Coordinates of C-alpha atoms and ligand atoms in Angstrom, one line a residue:
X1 CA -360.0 -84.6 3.6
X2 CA -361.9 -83.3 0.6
X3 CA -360.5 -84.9 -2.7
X4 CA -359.1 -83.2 -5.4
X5 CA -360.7 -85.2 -7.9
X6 CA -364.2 -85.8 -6.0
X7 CA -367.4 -86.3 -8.3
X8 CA -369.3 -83.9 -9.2
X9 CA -372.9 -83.4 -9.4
X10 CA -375.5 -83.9 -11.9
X11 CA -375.3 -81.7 -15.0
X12 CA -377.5 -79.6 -16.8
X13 CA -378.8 -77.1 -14.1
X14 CA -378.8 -73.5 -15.7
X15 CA -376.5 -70.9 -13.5
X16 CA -378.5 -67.9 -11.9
X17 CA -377.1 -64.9 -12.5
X18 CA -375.4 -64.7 -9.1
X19 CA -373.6 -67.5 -10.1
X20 CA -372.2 -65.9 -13.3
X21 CA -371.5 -62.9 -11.5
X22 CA -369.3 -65.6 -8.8
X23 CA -367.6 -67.3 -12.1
X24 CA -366.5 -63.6 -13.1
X25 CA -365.0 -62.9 -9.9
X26 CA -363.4 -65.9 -9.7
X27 CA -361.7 -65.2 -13.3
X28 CA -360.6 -61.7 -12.1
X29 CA -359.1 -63.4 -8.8
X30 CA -357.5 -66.1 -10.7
X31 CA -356.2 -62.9 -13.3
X32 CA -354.9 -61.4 -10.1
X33 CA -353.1 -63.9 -8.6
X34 CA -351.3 -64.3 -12.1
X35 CA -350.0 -61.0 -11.3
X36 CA -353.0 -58.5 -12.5
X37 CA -354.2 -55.6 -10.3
X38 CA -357.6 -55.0 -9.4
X39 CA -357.8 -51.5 -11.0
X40 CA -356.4 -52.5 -14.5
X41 CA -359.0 -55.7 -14.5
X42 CA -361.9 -53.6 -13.3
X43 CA -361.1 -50.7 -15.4
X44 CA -360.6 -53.6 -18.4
X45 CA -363.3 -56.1 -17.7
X46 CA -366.3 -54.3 -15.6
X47 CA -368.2 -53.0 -19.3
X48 CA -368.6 -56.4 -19.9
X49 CA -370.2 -57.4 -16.8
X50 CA -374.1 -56.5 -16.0
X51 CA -374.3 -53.6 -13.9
X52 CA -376.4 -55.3 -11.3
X53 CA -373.1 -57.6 -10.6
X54 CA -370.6 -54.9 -10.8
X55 CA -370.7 -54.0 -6.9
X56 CA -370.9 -57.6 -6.0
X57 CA -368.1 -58.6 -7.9
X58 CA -366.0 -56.1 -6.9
X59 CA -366.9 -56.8 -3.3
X60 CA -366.1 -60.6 -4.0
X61 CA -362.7 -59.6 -5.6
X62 CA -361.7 -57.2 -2.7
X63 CA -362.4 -58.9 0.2
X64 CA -360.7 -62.4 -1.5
X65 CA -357.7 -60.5 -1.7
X66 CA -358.1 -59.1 1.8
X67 CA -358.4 -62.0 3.2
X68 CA -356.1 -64.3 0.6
X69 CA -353.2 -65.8 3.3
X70 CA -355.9 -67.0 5.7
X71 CA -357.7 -68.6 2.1
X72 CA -354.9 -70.5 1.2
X73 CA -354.2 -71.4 4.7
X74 CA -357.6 -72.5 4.9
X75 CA -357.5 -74.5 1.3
X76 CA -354.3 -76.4 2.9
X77 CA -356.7 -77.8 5.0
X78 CA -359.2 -78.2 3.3
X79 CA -357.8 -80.1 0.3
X80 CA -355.5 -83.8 -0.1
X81 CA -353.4 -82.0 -2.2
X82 CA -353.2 -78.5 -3.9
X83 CA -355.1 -77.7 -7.2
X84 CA -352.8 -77.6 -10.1
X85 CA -351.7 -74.0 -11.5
X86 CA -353.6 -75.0 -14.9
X87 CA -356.5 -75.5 -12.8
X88 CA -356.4 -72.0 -10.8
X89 CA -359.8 -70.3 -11.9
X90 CA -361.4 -73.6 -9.7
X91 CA -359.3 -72.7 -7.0
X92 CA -360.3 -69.1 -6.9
X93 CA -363.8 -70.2 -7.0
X94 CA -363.3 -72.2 -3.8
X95 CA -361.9 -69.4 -2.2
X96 CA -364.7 -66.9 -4.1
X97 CA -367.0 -69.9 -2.1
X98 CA -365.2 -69.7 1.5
X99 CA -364.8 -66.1 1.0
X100 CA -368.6 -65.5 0.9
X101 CA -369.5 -68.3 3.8
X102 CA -366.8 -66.3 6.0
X103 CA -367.6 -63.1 5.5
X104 CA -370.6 -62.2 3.2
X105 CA -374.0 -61.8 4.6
X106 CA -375.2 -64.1 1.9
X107 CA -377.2 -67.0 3.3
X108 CA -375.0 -70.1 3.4
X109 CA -377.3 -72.3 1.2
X110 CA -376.9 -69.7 -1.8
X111 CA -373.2 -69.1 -1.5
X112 CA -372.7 -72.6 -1.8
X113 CA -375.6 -73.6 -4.7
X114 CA -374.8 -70.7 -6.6
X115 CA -370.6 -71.4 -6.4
X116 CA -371.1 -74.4 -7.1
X117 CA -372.9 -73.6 -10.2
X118 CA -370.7 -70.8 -11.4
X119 CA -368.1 -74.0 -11.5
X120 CA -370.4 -76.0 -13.9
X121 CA -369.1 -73.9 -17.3
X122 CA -365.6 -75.6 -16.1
X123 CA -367.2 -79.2 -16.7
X124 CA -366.1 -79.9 -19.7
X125 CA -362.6 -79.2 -19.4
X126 CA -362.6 -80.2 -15.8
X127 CA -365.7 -82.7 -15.0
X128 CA -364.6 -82.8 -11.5
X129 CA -364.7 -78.9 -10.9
X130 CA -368.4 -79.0 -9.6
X131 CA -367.9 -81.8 -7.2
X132 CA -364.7 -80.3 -5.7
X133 CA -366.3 -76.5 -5.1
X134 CA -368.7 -78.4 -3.7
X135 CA -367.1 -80.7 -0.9
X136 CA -364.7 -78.6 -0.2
X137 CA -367.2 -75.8 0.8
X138 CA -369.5 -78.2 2.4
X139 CA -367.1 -79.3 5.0
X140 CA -365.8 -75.6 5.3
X141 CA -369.9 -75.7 6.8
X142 CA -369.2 -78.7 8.9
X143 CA -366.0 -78.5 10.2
X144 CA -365.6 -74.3 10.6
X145 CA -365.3 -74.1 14.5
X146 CA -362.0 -76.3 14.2
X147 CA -360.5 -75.1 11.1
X148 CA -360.9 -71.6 12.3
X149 CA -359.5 -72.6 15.3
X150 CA -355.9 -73.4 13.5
X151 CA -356.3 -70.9 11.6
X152 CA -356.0 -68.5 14.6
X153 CA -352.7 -70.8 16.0
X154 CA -351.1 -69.6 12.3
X155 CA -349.9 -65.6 12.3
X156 CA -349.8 -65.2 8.5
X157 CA -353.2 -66.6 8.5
X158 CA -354.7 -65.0 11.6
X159 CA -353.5 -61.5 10.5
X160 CA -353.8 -62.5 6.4
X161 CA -350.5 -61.1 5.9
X162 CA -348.2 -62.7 3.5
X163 CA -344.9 -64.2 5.9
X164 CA -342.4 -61.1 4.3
X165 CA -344.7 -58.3 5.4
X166 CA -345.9 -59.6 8.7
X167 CA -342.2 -59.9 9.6
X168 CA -341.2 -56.6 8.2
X169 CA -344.1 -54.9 9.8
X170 CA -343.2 -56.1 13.1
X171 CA -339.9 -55.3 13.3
X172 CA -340.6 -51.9 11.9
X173 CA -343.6 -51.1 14.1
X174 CA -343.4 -53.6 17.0
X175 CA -346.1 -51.6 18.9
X176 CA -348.7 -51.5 15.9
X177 CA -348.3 -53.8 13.6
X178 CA -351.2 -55.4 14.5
X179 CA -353.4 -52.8 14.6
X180 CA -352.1 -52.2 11.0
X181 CA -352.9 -55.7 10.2
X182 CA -356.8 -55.1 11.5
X183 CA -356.9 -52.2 9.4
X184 CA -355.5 -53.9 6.7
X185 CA -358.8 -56.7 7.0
X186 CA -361.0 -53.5 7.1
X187 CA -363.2 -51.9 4.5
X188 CA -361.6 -48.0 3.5
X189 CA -363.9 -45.3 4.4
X190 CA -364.9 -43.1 1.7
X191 CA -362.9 -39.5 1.9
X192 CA -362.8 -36.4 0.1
X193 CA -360.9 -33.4 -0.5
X194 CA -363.4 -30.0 -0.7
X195 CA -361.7 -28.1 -3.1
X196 CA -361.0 -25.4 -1.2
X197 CA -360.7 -22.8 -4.7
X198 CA -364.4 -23.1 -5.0
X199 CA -366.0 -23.2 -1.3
X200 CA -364.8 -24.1 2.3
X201 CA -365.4 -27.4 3.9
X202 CA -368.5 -25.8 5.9
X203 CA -370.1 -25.0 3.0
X204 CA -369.5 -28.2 1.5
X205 CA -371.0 -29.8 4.6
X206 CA -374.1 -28.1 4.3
X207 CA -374.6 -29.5 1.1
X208 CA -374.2 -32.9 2.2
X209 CA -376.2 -32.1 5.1
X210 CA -379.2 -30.9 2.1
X211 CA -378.2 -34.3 0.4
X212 CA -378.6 -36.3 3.7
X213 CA -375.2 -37.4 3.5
X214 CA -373.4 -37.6 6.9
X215 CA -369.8 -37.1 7.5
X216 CA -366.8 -35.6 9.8
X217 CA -364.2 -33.5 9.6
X218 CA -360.5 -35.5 9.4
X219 CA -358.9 -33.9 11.7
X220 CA -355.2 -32.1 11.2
X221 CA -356.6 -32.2 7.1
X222 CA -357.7 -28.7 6.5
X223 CA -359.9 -29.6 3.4
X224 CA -360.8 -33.7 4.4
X225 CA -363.9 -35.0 4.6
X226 CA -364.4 -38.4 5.6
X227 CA -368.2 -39.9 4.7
X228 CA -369.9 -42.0 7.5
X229 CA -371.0 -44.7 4.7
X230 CA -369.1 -44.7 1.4
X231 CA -371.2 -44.1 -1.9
X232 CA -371.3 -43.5 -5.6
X233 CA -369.0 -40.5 -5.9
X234 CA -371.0 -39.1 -9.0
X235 CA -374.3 -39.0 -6.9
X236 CA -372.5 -36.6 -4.1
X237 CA -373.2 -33.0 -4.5
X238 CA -370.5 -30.8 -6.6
X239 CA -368.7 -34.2 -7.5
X240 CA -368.8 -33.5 -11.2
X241 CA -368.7 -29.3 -10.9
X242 CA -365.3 -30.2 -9.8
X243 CA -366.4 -28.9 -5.9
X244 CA -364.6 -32.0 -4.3
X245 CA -362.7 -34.8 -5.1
X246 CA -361.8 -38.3 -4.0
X247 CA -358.9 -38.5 -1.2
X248 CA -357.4 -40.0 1.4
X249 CA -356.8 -37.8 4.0
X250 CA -353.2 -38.8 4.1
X251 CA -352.5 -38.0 0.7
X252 CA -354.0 -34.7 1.3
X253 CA -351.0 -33.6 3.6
X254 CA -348.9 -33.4 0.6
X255 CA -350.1 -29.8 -0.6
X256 CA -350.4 -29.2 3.0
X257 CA -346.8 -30.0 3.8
X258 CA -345.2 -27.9 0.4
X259 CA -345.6 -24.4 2.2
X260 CA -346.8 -23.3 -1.6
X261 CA -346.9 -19.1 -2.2
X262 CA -348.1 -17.7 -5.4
X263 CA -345.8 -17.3 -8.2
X264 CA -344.0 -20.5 -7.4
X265 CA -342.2 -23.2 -10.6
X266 CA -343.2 -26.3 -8.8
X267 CA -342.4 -29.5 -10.0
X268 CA -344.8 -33.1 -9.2
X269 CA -342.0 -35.7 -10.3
X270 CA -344.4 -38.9 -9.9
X271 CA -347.6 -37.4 -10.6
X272 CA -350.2 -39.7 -12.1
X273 CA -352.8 -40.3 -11.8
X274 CA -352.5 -36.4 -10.3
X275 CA -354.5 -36.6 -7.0
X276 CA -351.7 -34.1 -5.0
X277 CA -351.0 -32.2 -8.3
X278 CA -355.0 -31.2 -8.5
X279 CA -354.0 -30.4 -4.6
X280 CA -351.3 -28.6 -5.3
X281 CA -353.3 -26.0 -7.9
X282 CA -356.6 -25.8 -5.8
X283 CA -353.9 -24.8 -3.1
X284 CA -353.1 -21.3 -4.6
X285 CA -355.3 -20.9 -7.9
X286 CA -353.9 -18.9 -11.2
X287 CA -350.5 -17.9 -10.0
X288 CA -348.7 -21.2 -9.7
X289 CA -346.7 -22.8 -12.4
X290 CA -346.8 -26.5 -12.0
X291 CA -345.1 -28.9 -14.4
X292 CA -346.0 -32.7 -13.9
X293 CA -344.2 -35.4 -14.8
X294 CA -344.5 -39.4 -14.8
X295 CA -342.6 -41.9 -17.0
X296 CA -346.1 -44.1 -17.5
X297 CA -347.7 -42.5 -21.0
X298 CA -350.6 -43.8 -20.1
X299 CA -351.1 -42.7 -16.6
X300 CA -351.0 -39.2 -17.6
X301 CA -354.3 -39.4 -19.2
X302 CA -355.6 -39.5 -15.9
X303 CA -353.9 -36.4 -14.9
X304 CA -355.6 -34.8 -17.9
X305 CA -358.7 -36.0 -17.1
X306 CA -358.6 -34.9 -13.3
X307 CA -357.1 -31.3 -14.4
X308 CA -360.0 -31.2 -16.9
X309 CA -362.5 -32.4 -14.6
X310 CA -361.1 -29.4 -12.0
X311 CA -360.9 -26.6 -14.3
X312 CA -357.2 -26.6 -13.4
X313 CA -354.2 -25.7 -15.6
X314 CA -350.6 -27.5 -15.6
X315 CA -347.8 -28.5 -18.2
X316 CA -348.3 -32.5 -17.8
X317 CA -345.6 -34.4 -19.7
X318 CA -344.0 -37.9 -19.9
X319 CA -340.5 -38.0 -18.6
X320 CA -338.2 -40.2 -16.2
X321 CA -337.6 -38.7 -13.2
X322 CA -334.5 -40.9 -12.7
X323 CA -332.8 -39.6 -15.9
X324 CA -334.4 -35.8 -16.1
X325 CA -334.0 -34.4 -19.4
X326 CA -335.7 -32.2 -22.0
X327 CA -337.3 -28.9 -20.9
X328 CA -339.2 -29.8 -17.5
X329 CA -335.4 -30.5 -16.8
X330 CA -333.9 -27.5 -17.3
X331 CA -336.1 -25.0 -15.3
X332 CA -335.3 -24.2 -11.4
X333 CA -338.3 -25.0 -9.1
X334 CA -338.5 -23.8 -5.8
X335 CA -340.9 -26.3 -4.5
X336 CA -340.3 -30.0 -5.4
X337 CA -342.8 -33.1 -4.8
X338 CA -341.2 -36.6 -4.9
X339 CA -344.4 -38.9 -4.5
X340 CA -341.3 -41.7 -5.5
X341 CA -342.9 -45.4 -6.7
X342 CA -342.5 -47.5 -3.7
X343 CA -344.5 -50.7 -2.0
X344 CA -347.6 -49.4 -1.2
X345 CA -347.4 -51.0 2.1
X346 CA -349.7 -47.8 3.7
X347 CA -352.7 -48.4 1.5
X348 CA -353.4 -51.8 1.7
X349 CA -356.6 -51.4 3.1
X350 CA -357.5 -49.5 -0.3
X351 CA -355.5 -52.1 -2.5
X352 CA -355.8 -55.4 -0.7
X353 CA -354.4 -57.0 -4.1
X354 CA -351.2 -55.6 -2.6
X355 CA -351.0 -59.2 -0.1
X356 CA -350.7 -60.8 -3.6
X357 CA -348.9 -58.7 -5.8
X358 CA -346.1 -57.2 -4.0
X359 CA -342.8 -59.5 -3.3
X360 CA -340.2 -59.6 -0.9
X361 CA -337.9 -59.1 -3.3
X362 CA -339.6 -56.1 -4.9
X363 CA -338.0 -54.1 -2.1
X364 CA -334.4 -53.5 -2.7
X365 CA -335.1 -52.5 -6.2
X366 CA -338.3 -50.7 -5.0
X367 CA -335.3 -48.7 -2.4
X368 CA -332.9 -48.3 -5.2
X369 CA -334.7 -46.7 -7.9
X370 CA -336.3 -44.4 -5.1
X371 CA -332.7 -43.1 -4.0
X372 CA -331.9 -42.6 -8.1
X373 CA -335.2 -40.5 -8.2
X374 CA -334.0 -38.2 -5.1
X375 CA -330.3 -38.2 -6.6
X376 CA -331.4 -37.2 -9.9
X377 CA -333.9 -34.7 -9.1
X378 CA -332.5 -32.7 -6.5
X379 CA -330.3 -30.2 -8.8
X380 CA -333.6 -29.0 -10.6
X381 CA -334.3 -27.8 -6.9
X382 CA -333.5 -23.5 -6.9
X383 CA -331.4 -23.1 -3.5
X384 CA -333.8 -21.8 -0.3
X385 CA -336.3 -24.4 -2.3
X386 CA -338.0 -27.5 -1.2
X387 CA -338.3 -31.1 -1.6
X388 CA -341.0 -32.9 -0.4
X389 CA -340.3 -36.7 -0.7
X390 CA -343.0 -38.3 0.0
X391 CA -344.3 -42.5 0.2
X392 CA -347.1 -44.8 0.7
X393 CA -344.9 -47.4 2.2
X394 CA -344.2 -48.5 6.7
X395 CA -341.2 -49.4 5.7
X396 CA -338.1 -47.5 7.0
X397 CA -335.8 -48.6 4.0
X398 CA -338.0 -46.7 2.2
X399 CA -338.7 -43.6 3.8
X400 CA -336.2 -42.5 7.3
X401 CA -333.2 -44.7 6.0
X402 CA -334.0 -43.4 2.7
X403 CA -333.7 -39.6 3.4
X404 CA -330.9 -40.1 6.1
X405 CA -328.6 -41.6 3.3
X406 CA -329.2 -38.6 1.3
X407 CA -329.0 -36.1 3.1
X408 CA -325.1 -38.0 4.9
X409 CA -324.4 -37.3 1.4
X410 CA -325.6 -33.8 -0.1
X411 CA -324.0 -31.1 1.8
X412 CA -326.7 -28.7 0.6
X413 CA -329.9 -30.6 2.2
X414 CA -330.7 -29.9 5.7
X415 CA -334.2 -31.0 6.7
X416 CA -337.5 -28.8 7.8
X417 CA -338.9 -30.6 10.2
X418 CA -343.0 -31.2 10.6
X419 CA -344.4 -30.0 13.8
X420 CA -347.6 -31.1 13.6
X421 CA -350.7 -33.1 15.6
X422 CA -351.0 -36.5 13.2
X423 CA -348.8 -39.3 12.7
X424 CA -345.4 -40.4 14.5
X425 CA -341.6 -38.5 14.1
X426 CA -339.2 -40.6 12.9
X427 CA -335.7 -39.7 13.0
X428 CA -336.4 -37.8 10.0
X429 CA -339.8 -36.8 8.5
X430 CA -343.3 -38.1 9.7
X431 CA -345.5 -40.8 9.4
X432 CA -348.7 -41.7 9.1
X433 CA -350.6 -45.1 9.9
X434 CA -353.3 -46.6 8.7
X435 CA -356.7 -46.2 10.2
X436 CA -355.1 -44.0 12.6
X437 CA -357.2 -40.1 12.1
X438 CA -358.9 -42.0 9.1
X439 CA -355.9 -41.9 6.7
X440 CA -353.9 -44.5 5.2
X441 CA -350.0 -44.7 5.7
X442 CA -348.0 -41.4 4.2
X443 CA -344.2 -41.2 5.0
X444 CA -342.8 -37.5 4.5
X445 CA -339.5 -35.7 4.8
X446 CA -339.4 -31.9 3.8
X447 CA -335.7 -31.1 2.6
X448 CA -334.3 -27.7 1.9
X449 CA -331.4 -26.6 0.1
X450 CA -329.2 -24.3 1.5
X451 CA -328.7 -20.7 -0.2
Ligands
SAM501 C1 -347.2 -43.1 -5.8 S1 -347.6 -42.9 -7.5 C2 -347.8 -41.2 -7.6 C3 -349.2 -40.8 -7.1 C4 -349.5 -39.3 -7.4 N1 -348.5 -38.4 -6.8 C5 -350.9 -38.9 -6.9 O1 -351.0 -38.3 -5.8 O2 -351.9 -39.1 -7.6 C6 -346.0 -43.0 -8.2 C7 -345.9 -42.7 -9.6 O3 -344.5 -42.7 -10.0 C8 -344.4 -43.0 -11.3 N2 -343.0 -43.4 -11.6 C9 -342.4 -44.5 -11.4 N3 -341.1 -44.4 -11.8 C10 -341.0 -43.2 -12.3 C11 -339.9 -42.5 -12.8 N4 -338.7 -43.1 -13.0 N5 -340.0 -41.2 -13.2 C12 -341.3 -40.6 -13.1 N6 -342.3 -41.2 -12.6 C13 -342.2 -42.5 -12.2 C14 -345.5 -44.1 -11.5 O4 -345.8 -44.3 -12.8 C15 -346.6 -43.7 -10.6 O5 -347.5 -43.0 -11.3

């Protein structure tokens, strides 16, 4: 066993840049196992960090999270006795370390010098830090075969699922779970939506096809696009004209599903950051009123900034979609979307920080404030309208048990179902899983309300 107070080596060795750009992810991990995601550290701390490291620190911080359960299965072994909370940023260094020695094609000798050095700043707080990062990733070299070996004997760490969603996934998909957990450990592809105002998706492919960009259709997605090897979005063709735009091909069903004619009030309830609202306009172009909401001020600055981006018009406003009120509440709208806050579960793959983040106990309030959303919002629907309620969650308390509890209780609801090619009926609505046709994990249920 590696202590937890082992020396440390000799001092005074200057860090290669590498190594800085291993202490920064090792800050951002230990900022997100405190509870911070990913997007609000990168979008709050990448200025400050050189942009030669900006891709590799990002990778670093991705893939620990992808891979955090079988980390701190591994660290159990690997250490006497667990670091203390005070001292966490060493700890995500060891696992920045492992992380890069499991996984990285970085050659073994620099992974471990250059993590090693990253922890040398930490001397003189903790003159121990060094020498720890250092045995502890030096018999990860020695001893891998065996400790990987347990590791496979240990589900949570095998699949790197935390316990809660291993369990829940296998009782709520007992014939996928695991090849949502494999998906889970996987890299997203990169996929677009052509917006289809502008040009079609062949045209859009010869572009790419001028650009030397391959790609394929996703199928069932009229206007998806998934990329062969993801890239800067800014260098594909028509990316800042506004000709395409970044999303999953799952999330692209929502505009799909919404049966949208000109003319129509439609309301997003949830829209930020405004992915399926941009949908929704590029869908039928001038003559469609759309009105999105969210109750996070400073989310809608996104939606502004993707409408801008688009050339698209809407009446974007802050409001709680669980207590409507003021004047987005007092129109009728014959075509609702209820893209309701839930667990994320589906998009893991894209938010790995989700293993971390997300709690057990998150769910039953995650359920409740869901079925307050539907309650509250359905009376803004015009009769012969629709609801689409829509999640990125696997979990049935969250999507079929959901809708089925609404609509045992609102006479007026009766649902329309989706005949389609992708995803899996449940007893209501539809699902999508991850990796499956590219996309991640969509649940959605189309309600309409009686005349
Ligand atoms: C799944 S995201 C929506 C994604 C969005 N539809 C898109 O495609 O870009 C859920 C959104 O619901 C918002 N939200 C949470 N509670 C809300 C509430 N009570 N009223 C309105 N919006 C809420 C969150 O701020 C978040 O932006």
């Amino acid at each position: 066993m590696v202590s937890c107070l082992a020396k440390g080596r000799s001092q005074g060795e200057k860090a290669p840049s590498r190594g800085n750009a291993r202490g920064i992810a090792a800050r951002l991990v230990w900022q997100m196992a405190q509870g911070r995601s990913l997007s609000d550290l990168f979008a709050s701390e990448m200025q400050n960090v050189r942009e030669r490291d900006r891709a590799f620190v990002k990778e670093i911080c991705f893939g620990v999270a992808r891979r955090w359960p079988t980390l701190e299965a591994l660290l159990g072994q690997l250490l006497e006795r667990p670091i203390k909370t005070k001292d966490g940023e060493v700890k995500a260094l060891v696992m920045v370390g492992l992380y890069q020695l499991m996984q990285m094609r970085v050659p073994p000798h620099a992974a471990v010098k250059e993590t090693v050095d990253a922890a040398r700043p930490l001397k003189r707080r903790r003159p121990w830090a060094p020498g720890l990062v250092n045995g502890v990733l030096r018999r990860f070299q020695r001893e891998q075969d065996e400790l990987l070996q347990d590791i496979d004997d240990n589900p949570v760490a095998r699949h790197a699922l935390p316990a809660w969603l291993l369990g829940r996934l296998q009782k709520n998909w007992p014939d996928h779970w695991q090849s949502i957990a494999e998906v889970f450990r996987s890299h997203p592809p990169l996929s677009l939506r052509v917006n289809r105002s502008r040009l079609t998706r062949e045209a859009y492919f010869d572009k790419l096809v001028q650009a030397s960009i391959t790609a394929r259709p996703i199928p069932g997605v009229e206007t998806g696009v998934v990329l062969d090897r993801p890239c800067d979005v800014e260098s594909l063709p028509g990316f800042l004209q506004g000709e395409v735009s970044v999303q999953d091909g799952g999330a692209q069903l929502a505009a799909e599903l919404l049966d949208l004619q000109p003319g129509q009030q439609v309301l997003d309830a949830c829209a930020a950051p405004g992915g399926k609202s941009c949908y929704i306009l590029e869908m039928v172009p001038d003559s469609l009123q759309l009105t999105a909401i969210d109750v996070d001020e400073t989310r809608l600055e996104r939606i502004n900034e993707n409408l801008e981006r688009l050339g698209l018009q809407a009446t974007v406003c802050q409001g709680d979609a669980a207590h409507p009120e003021g004047a987005w509440s007092e129109a009728g709208y014959d075509r609702i979307l209820l893209d309701v806050p839930c667990s994320a579960t589906g998009v893991i793959r894209r938010h790995p920080d989700i293993k971390l983040l997300r709690r057990d106990e998150d769910i039953d309030g995650l359920v409740k404030l869901q079925g307050e959303i539907l309650d509250a919002i359905w009376p803004l629907l015009k009769p012969g309208g629709m609801l689409l309620y829509a999640t990125c969650s696997l979990l049935a308390e969250e999507n079929e048990q959901q809708v089925s509890r609404f609509m045992d209780l609102q006479q007026d609801a009766r649902e329309r179902p989706i005949m389609t090619e992708w995803g899996h009926p449940r007893t209501v609505g539809r699902q999508t899983l991850p990796g499956e046709g590219t996309m991640d994990g969509f649940y959605y249920a189309r309600l309409e309300k009686t005349e």
